[in-house]
PDB file of C-alpha atoms in Angstrom:
ATOM      1  CA  MET A  42     102.161 102.260 124.143  1.00 65.00           C
ATOM      2  CA  MET A  43      98.806 101.125 123.222  1.00 65.00           C
ATOM      3  CA  VAL A  44      97.588 103.812 120.351  1.00 78.00           C
ATOM      4  CA  ASN A  45      94.182 104.894 121.125  1.00 85.00           C
ATOM      5  CA  HIS A  46      91.611 106.635 118.748  1.00 88.00           C
ATOM      6  CA  ASP A  47      92.720 110.165 119.289  1.00 90.00           C
ATOM      7  CA  ILE A  48      96.818 109.274 119.297  1.00 90.00           C
ATOM      8  CA  ALA A  49      96.143 107.518 115.884  1.00 89.00           C
ATOM      9  CA  LYS A  50      94.324 110.347 114.220  1.00 90.00           C
ATOM     10  CA  ALA A  51      97.158 112.942 115.249  1.00 92.00           C
ATOM     11  CA  LEU A  52     100.076 110.565 114.235  1.00 90.00           C
ATOM     12  CA  PHE A  53      98.200 110.099 110.509  1.00 90.00           C
ATOM     13  CA  ASP A  54      97.822 113.772 110.309  1.00 92.00           C
ATOM     14  CA  PRO A  55     100.475 115.011 108.179  1.00 91.00           C
ATOM     15  CA  LYS A  56     100.370 118.417 109.763  1.00 94.00           C
ATOM     16  CA  LEU A  57     100.581 116.839 113.236  1.00 94.00           C
ATOM     17  CA  GLU A  58     103.391 114.223 112.167  1.00 93.00           C
ATOM     18  CA  ALA A  59     105.434 116.904 110.353  1.00 95.00           C
ATOM     19  CA  ILE A  60     105.362 119.078 113.972  1.00 96.00           C
ATOM     20  CA  ILE A  61     106.051 115.944 115.768  1.00 95.00           C
ATOM     21  CA  ASP A  62     109.140 114.948 113.351  1.00 93.00           C
ATOM     22  CA  THR A  63     110.438 118.363 113.566  1.00 95.00           C
ATOM     23  CA  VAL A  64     110.936 118.358 117.328  1.00 96.00           C
ATOM     24  CA  LYS A  65     112.338 114.796 117.291  1.00 91.00           C
ATOM     25  CA  HIS A  66     115.998 115.331 117.914  1.00 89.00           C
ATOM     26  CA  LYS A  67     116.002 119.173 119.248  1.00 93.00           C
ATOM     27  CA  SER A  68     113.365 121.009 121.300  1.00 95.00           C
ATOM     28  CA  LYS A  69     111.979 124.123 119.319  1.00 96.00           C
ATOM     29  CA  THR A  70     109.803 127.000 119.852  1.00 96.00           C
ATOM     30  CA  VAL A  71     106.643 127.482 118.064  1.00 96.00           C
ATOM     31  CA  LYS A  72     108.728 130.536 116.033  1.00 94.00           C
ATOM     32  CA  GLU A  73     111.115 128.020 115.023  1.00 96.00           C
ATOM     33  CA  ILE A  74     108.967 125.265 114.141  1.00 97.00           C
ATOM     34  CA  ALA A  75     106.987 127.571 111.828  1.00 97.00           C
ATOM     35  CA  LYS A  76     110.056 128.693 110.315  1.00 96.00           C
ATOM     36  CA  GLU A  77     111.005 124.998 109.550  1.00 96.00           C
ATOM     37  CA  LEU A  78     107.607 123.633 108.240  1.00 96.00           C
ATOM     38  CA  ASN A  79     106.910 127.029 106.282  1.00 96.00           C
ATOM     39  CA  GLU A  80     103.789 127.715 108.229  1.00 95.00           C
ATOM     40  CA  LYS A  81     102.446 130.503 110.037  1.00 95.00           C
ATOM     41  CA  GLN A  82     102.731 130.634 114.003  1.00 93.00           C
ATOM     42  CA  SER A  83      99.305 131.482 114.414  1.00 94.00           C
ATOM     43  CA  ARG A  84      98.366 128.258 112.225  1.00 94.00           C
ATOM     44  CA  LEU A  85     100.367 126.216 114.590  1.00 96.00           C
ATOM     45  CA  TYR A  86      99.286 126.756 118.151  1.00 95.00           C
ATOM     46  CA  TYR A  87      96.162 124.703 118.189  1.00 96.00           C
ATOM     47  CA  HIS A  88      97.802 121.766 116.835  1.00 96.00           C
ATOM     48  CA  ILE A  89     100.582 122.009 119.163  1.00 96.00           C
ATOM     49  CA  GLN A  90      98.580 122.308 121.863  1.00 96.00           C
ATOM     50  CA  LYS A  91      96.424 119.355 120.903  1.00 95.00           C
ATOM     51  CA  LEU A  92      99.951 117.207 120.514  1.00 96.00           C
ATOM     52  CA  VAL A  93     100.529 118.380 124.267  1.00 96.00           C
ATOM     53  CA  ASN A  94      97.603 117.533 125.463  1.00 95.00           C
ATOM     54  CA  LEU A  95      97.949 114.052 123.802  1.00 93.00           C
ATOM     55  CA  GLY A  96     101.549 113.277 125.182  1.00 92.00           C
ATOM     56  CA  LEU A  97     102.889 113.386 121.725  1.00 94.00           C
ATOM     57  CA  ILE A  98     105.016 116.374 122.408  1.00 96.00           C
ATOM     58  CA  THR A  99     106.113 117.916 125.412  1.00 95.00           C
ATOM     59  CA  ILE A 100     107.256 121.084 126.916  1.00 96.00           C
ATOM     60  CA  GLU A 101     111.116 120.900 127.753  1.00 94.00           C
ATOM     61  CA  LYS A 102     111.625 124.344 128.970  1.00 94.00           C
ATOM     62  CA  GLU A 103     110.322 127.697 129.255  1.00 94.00           C
ATOM     63  CA  LYS A 104     112.572 131.040 128.841  1.00 93.00           C
ATOM     64  CA  LEU A 105     111.773 134.377 129.535  1.00 90.00           C
ATOM     65  CA  VAL A 106     112.379 136.560 126.910  1.00 87.00           C
ATOM     66  CA  GLY A 107     111.549 140.092 127.488  1.00 89.00           C
ATOM     67  CA  ASN A 108     108.092 139.943 128.680  1.00 92.00           C
ATOM     68  CA  ILE A 109     107.462 136.780 127.282  1.00 89.00           C
ATOM     69  CA  ILE A 110     107.439 133.269 128.061  1.00 91.00           C
ATOM     70  CA  GLU A 111     108.899 130.990 125.039  1.00 93.00           C
ATOM     71  CA  LYS A 112     108.152 127.382 125.479  1.00 95.00           C
ATOM     72  CA  TYR A 113     110.412 124.863 123.718  1.00 96.00           C
ATOM     73  CA  TYR A 114     108.735 121.846 122.579  1.00 97.00           C
ATOM     74  CA  THR A 115     110.165 118.075 122.148  1.00 95.00           C
ATOM     75  CA  SER A 116     108.747 114.387 120.897  1.00 93.00           C
ATOM     76  CA  SER A 117     111.879 113.152 122.002  1.00 88.00           C
ATOM     77  CA  HIS A 118     110.297 110.907 124.549  1.00 85.00           C
ATOM     78  CA  LEU A 119     108.849 108.890 121.740  1.00 85.00           C
ATOM     79  CA  ARG A 120     111.839 107.905 120.195  1.00 76.00           C
ATOM     80  CA  ASP A 121     112.228 105.060 122.943  1.00 71.00           C
ATOM     81  CA  ALA A 122     108.313 104.629 122.817  1.00 73.00           C
ATOM     82  CA  SER A 123     106.816 101.571 121.359  1.00 75.00           C
ATOM     83  CA  MET A 124     103.471 102.452 119.766  1.00 81.00           C
ATOM     84  CA  THR A 125     100.978  99.302 119.147  1.00 81.00           C
ATOM     85  CA  PHE A 126      98.197  99.400 116.668  1.00 84.00           C
ATOM     86  CA  GLU A 127      95.613  97.042 117.254  1.00 83.00           C
ATOM     87  CA  GLY A 128      91.524  96.085 117.530  1.00 87.00           C
ATOM     88  CA  ASP A 129      89.286  98.821 116.177  1.00 90.00           C
ATOM     89  CA  VAL A 130      92.117 101.755 115.840  1.00 89.00           C
ATOM     90  CA  ALA A 131      94.029  99.321 113.504  1.00 88.00           C
ATOM     91  CA  LYS A 132      90.822  98.579 111.874  1.00 92.00           C
ATOM     92  CA  GLU A 133      89.663 102.174 111.545  1.00 91.00           C
ATOM     93  CA  TYR A 134      93.037 103.478 110.283  1.00 91.00           C
ATOM     94  CA  HIS A 135      94.113 100.286 108.566  1.00 92.00           C
ATOM     95  CA  GLU A 136      94.799 101.836 105.115  1.00 93.00           C
ATOM     96  CA  LYS A 137      96.801 104.661 106.618  1.00 91.00           C
ATOM     97  CA  LEU A 138      98.620 102.166 109.019  1.00 90.00           C
ATOM     98  CA  LEU A 139      99.378  99.742 105.811  1.00 92.00           C
ATOM     99  CA  MET A 140     100.873 102.706 104.109  1.00 92.00           C
ATOM    100  CA  LYS A 141     103.422 103.742 107.240  1.00 89.00           C
ATOM    101  CA  ALA A 142     104.337 100.174 107.643  1.00 90.00           C
ATOM    102  CA  LEU A 143     105.005  99.848 103.991  1.00 94.00           C
ATOM    103  CA  PHE A 144     107.259 103.330 103.950  1.00 93.00           C
ATOM    104  CA  ASN A 145     108.939 102.179 106.816  1.00 90.00           C
ATOM    105  CA  MET A 146     109.733  98.831 105.789  1.00 94.00           C
ATOM    106  CA  ASN A 147     110.717 100.443 102.327  1.00 95.00           C
ATOM    107  CA  GLN A 148     113.305 102.559 104.044  1.00 93.00           C
ATOM    108  CA  GLY A 149     114.645  99.596 105.761  1.00 93.00           C
ATOM    109  CA  ILE A 150     114.992  97.774 102.534  1.00 94.00           C
ATOM    110  CA  ASN A 151     116.953 100.690 101.048  1.00 95.00           C
ATOM    111  CA  VAL A 152     119.488 100.827 103.927  1.00 94.00           C
ATOM    112  CA  LEU A 153     119.740  97.146 103.660  1.00 93.00           C
ATOM    113  CA  LYS A 154     120.315  97.555 100.160  1.00 94.00           C
ATOM    114  CA  GLU A 155     123.054 100.408 100.468  1.00 93.00           C
ATOM    115  CA  ASP A 156     124.742  98.427 102.616  1.00 91.00           C
ATOM    116  CA  LEU A 157     124.893  95.247 100.402  1.00 91.00           C
ATOM    117  CA  SER A 158     125.691  97.007  97.495  1.00 92.00           C
ATOM    118  CA  SER A 159     128.537  99.774  98.786  1.00 89.00           C
ATOM    119  CA  ASP A 160     131.996  98.963  97.724  1.00 88.00           C
ATOM    120  CA  PRO A 161     133.864  98.759  99.706  1.00 87.00           C
ATOM    121  CA  PRO A 162     131.045  97.229 102.596  1.00 82.00           C
ATOM    122  CA  PRO A 163     130.407  99.152 105.506  1.00 84.00           C
ATOM    123  CA  ILE A 164     132.478  98.020 108.596  1.00 85.00           C
ATOM    124  CA  HIS A 165     129.219  98.139 110.669  1.00 86.00           C
ATOM    125  CA  SER A 166     125.932  97.089 108.834  1.00 88.00           C
ATOM    126  CA  ASN A 167     123.169  99.943 109.281  1.00 90.00           C
ATOM    127  CA  ALA A 168     120.454  97.321 108.725  1.00 91.00           C
ATOM    128  CA  LYS A 169     119.959  93.804 109.425  1.00 90.00           C
ATOM    129  CA  TYR A 170     117.359  91.510 108.154  1.00 90.00           C
ATOM    130  CA  SER A 171     116.425  88.081 110.026  1.00 90.00           C
ATOM    131  CA  GLU A 172     113.633  85.647 109.229  1.00 90.00           C
ATOM    132  CA  GLN A 173     112.485  82.373 111.612  1.00 89.00           C
ATOM    133  CA  VAL A 174     109.799  80.462 111.189  1.00 91.00           C
ATOM    134  CA  VAL A 175     108.632  78.325 113.871  1.00 92.00           C
ATOM    135  CA  THR A 176     105.750  76.064 115.362  1.00 93.00           C
ATOM    136  CA  LEU A 177     104.059  77.763 118.318  1.00 93.00           C
ATOM    137  CA  THR A 178     100.473  77.759 119.617  1.00 93.00           C
ATOM    138  CA  LEU A 179      98.808  80.998 119.453  1.00 93.00           C
ATOM    139  CA  GLU A 180      99.622  81.943 123.271  1.00 95.00           C
ATOM    140  CA  GLU A 181     103.369  81.090 122.371  1.00 95.00           C
ATOM    141  CA  TRP A 182     103.116  83.294 119.564  1.00 93.00           C
ATOM    142  CA  GLU A 183     101.503  86.280 121.225  1.00 92.00           C
ATOM    143  CA  HIS A 184     103.881  85.923 124.192  1.00 95.00           C
ATOM    144  CA  ILE A 185     106.825  85.862 121.961  1.00 94.00           C
ATOM    145  CA  ASN A 186     105.627  88.905 120.163  1.00 90.00           C
ATOM    146  CA  GLU A 187     105.305  90.611 123.880  1.00 89.00           C
ATOM    147  CA  GLU A 188     108.797  89.642 124.751  1.00 92.00           C
ATOM    148  CA  ILE A 189     110.404  91.114 121.907  1.00 90.00           C
ATOM    149  CA  VAL A 190     108.663  94.408 122.509  1.00 84.00           C
ATOM    150  CA  ASN A 191     109.438  94.407 126.055  1.00 85.00           C
ATOM    151  CA  THR A 192     113.433  93.500 125.343  1.00 87.00           C
ATOM    152  CA  ILE A 193     113.666  96.756 123.105  1.00 83.00           C
ATOM    153  CA  ASN A 194     111.815  98.721 125.587  1.00 78.00           C
ATOM    154  CA  LEU A 195     114.176  97.589 128.436  1.00 78.00           C
ATOM    155  CA  ARG A 196     117.612  97.805 127.121  1.00 73.00           C
ATOM    156  CA  SER A 197     120.095  99.485 129.126  1.00 55.00           C
ATOM    157  CA  SER A 198     121.679 101.497 126.500  1.00 54.00           C
ATOM    158  CA  LYS A 199     120.266 104.579 127.984  1.00 58.00           C
ATOM    159  CA  GLU A 200     123.375 104.632 130.384  1.00 61.00           C
ATOM    160  CA  VAL A 201     125.837 105.196 126.950  1.00 58.00           C
ATOM    161  CA  PRO A 202     126.656 108.656 126.109  1.00 61.00           C
ATOM    162  CA  ASP A 203     124.765 110.237 123.567  1.00 67.00           C
ATOM    163  CA  SER A 204     127.808 110.707 121.314  1.00 70.00           C
ATOM    164  CA  ASN A 205     127.771 106.723 120.946  1.00 71.00           C
ATOM    165  CA  ARG A 206     124.084 106.282 120.272  1.00 75.00           C
ATOM    166  CA  SER A 207     122.149 106.102 117.347  1.00 79.00           C
ATOM    167  CA  ASP A 208     118.484 105.841 116.308  1.00 79.00           C
ATOM    168  CA  TYR A 209     117.488 102.338 115.169  1.00 84.00           C
ATOM    169  CA  LYS A 210     114.083 101.660 114.211  1.00 86.00           C
ATOM    170  CA  PHE A 211     112.352  98.216 114.893  1.00 87.00           C
ATOM    171  CA  ILE A 212     109.930  96.881 112.536  1.00 88.00           C
ATOM    172  CA  VAL A 213     108.036  93.661 114.125  1.00 86.00           C
ATOM    173  CA  LEU A 214     105.701  92.117 111.774  1.00 87.00           C
ATOM    174  CA  THR A 215     104.944  88.450 112.853  1.00 87.00           C
ATOM    175  CA  TYR A 216     102.114  86.638 111.213  1.00 87.00           C
ATOM    176  CA  LYS A 217     100.767  82.848 110.853  1.00 87.00           C
ATOM    177  CA  ASP A 218     102.695  81.440 107.706  1.00 84.00           C
ATOM    178  CA  ASP A 219      99.822  79.305 106.547  1.00 78.00           C
ATOM    179  CA  ALA A 220      97.310  81.822 107.250  1.00 65.00           C
ATOM    180  CA  ARG A 221      97.144  82.976 103.726  1.00 59.00           C
ATOM    181  CA  SER A 222      96.010  79.299 102.606  1.00 55.00           C
ATOM    182  CA  GLU A 223      93.415  79.248 105.146  1.00 51.00           C
TER     183      GLU A 223
END
């Protein structure tokens, strides 16, 4: 998903990000979201509607409770979404984007550190690190980046039962190795 200005603004807003995160694994009502975020329900309706309009959360189901229809919101559809920040959006939100990238990379480094320092070592690693340096044209480099994202998006593990699945975060950072010396 190419991230536009409105989506980037929502993703980098701490309150909206907290709402998205709260309903990532389990759908919840506004009342449940408010309780988890220690917030008043009345202060969340506008933000939740904004996230629904942007497609960052969806209504998973509706239940009639007495005379009230309770909506259950989820952001689980984003778990398999690839978000790309480029051009004007990346430039406008560069500080927040860099902070988010550093935060996510640091989380991965900490998981790798735990794997490497645990005694006994884990049966299955929880983080993997690889580094490749290859000589490519600009077009080849762009194509490979696109292929990496497409490979992640097209995987077939959706057929595996949920009990055998876990969330894995892929952070793809590729860059021209000699760009720093130009």
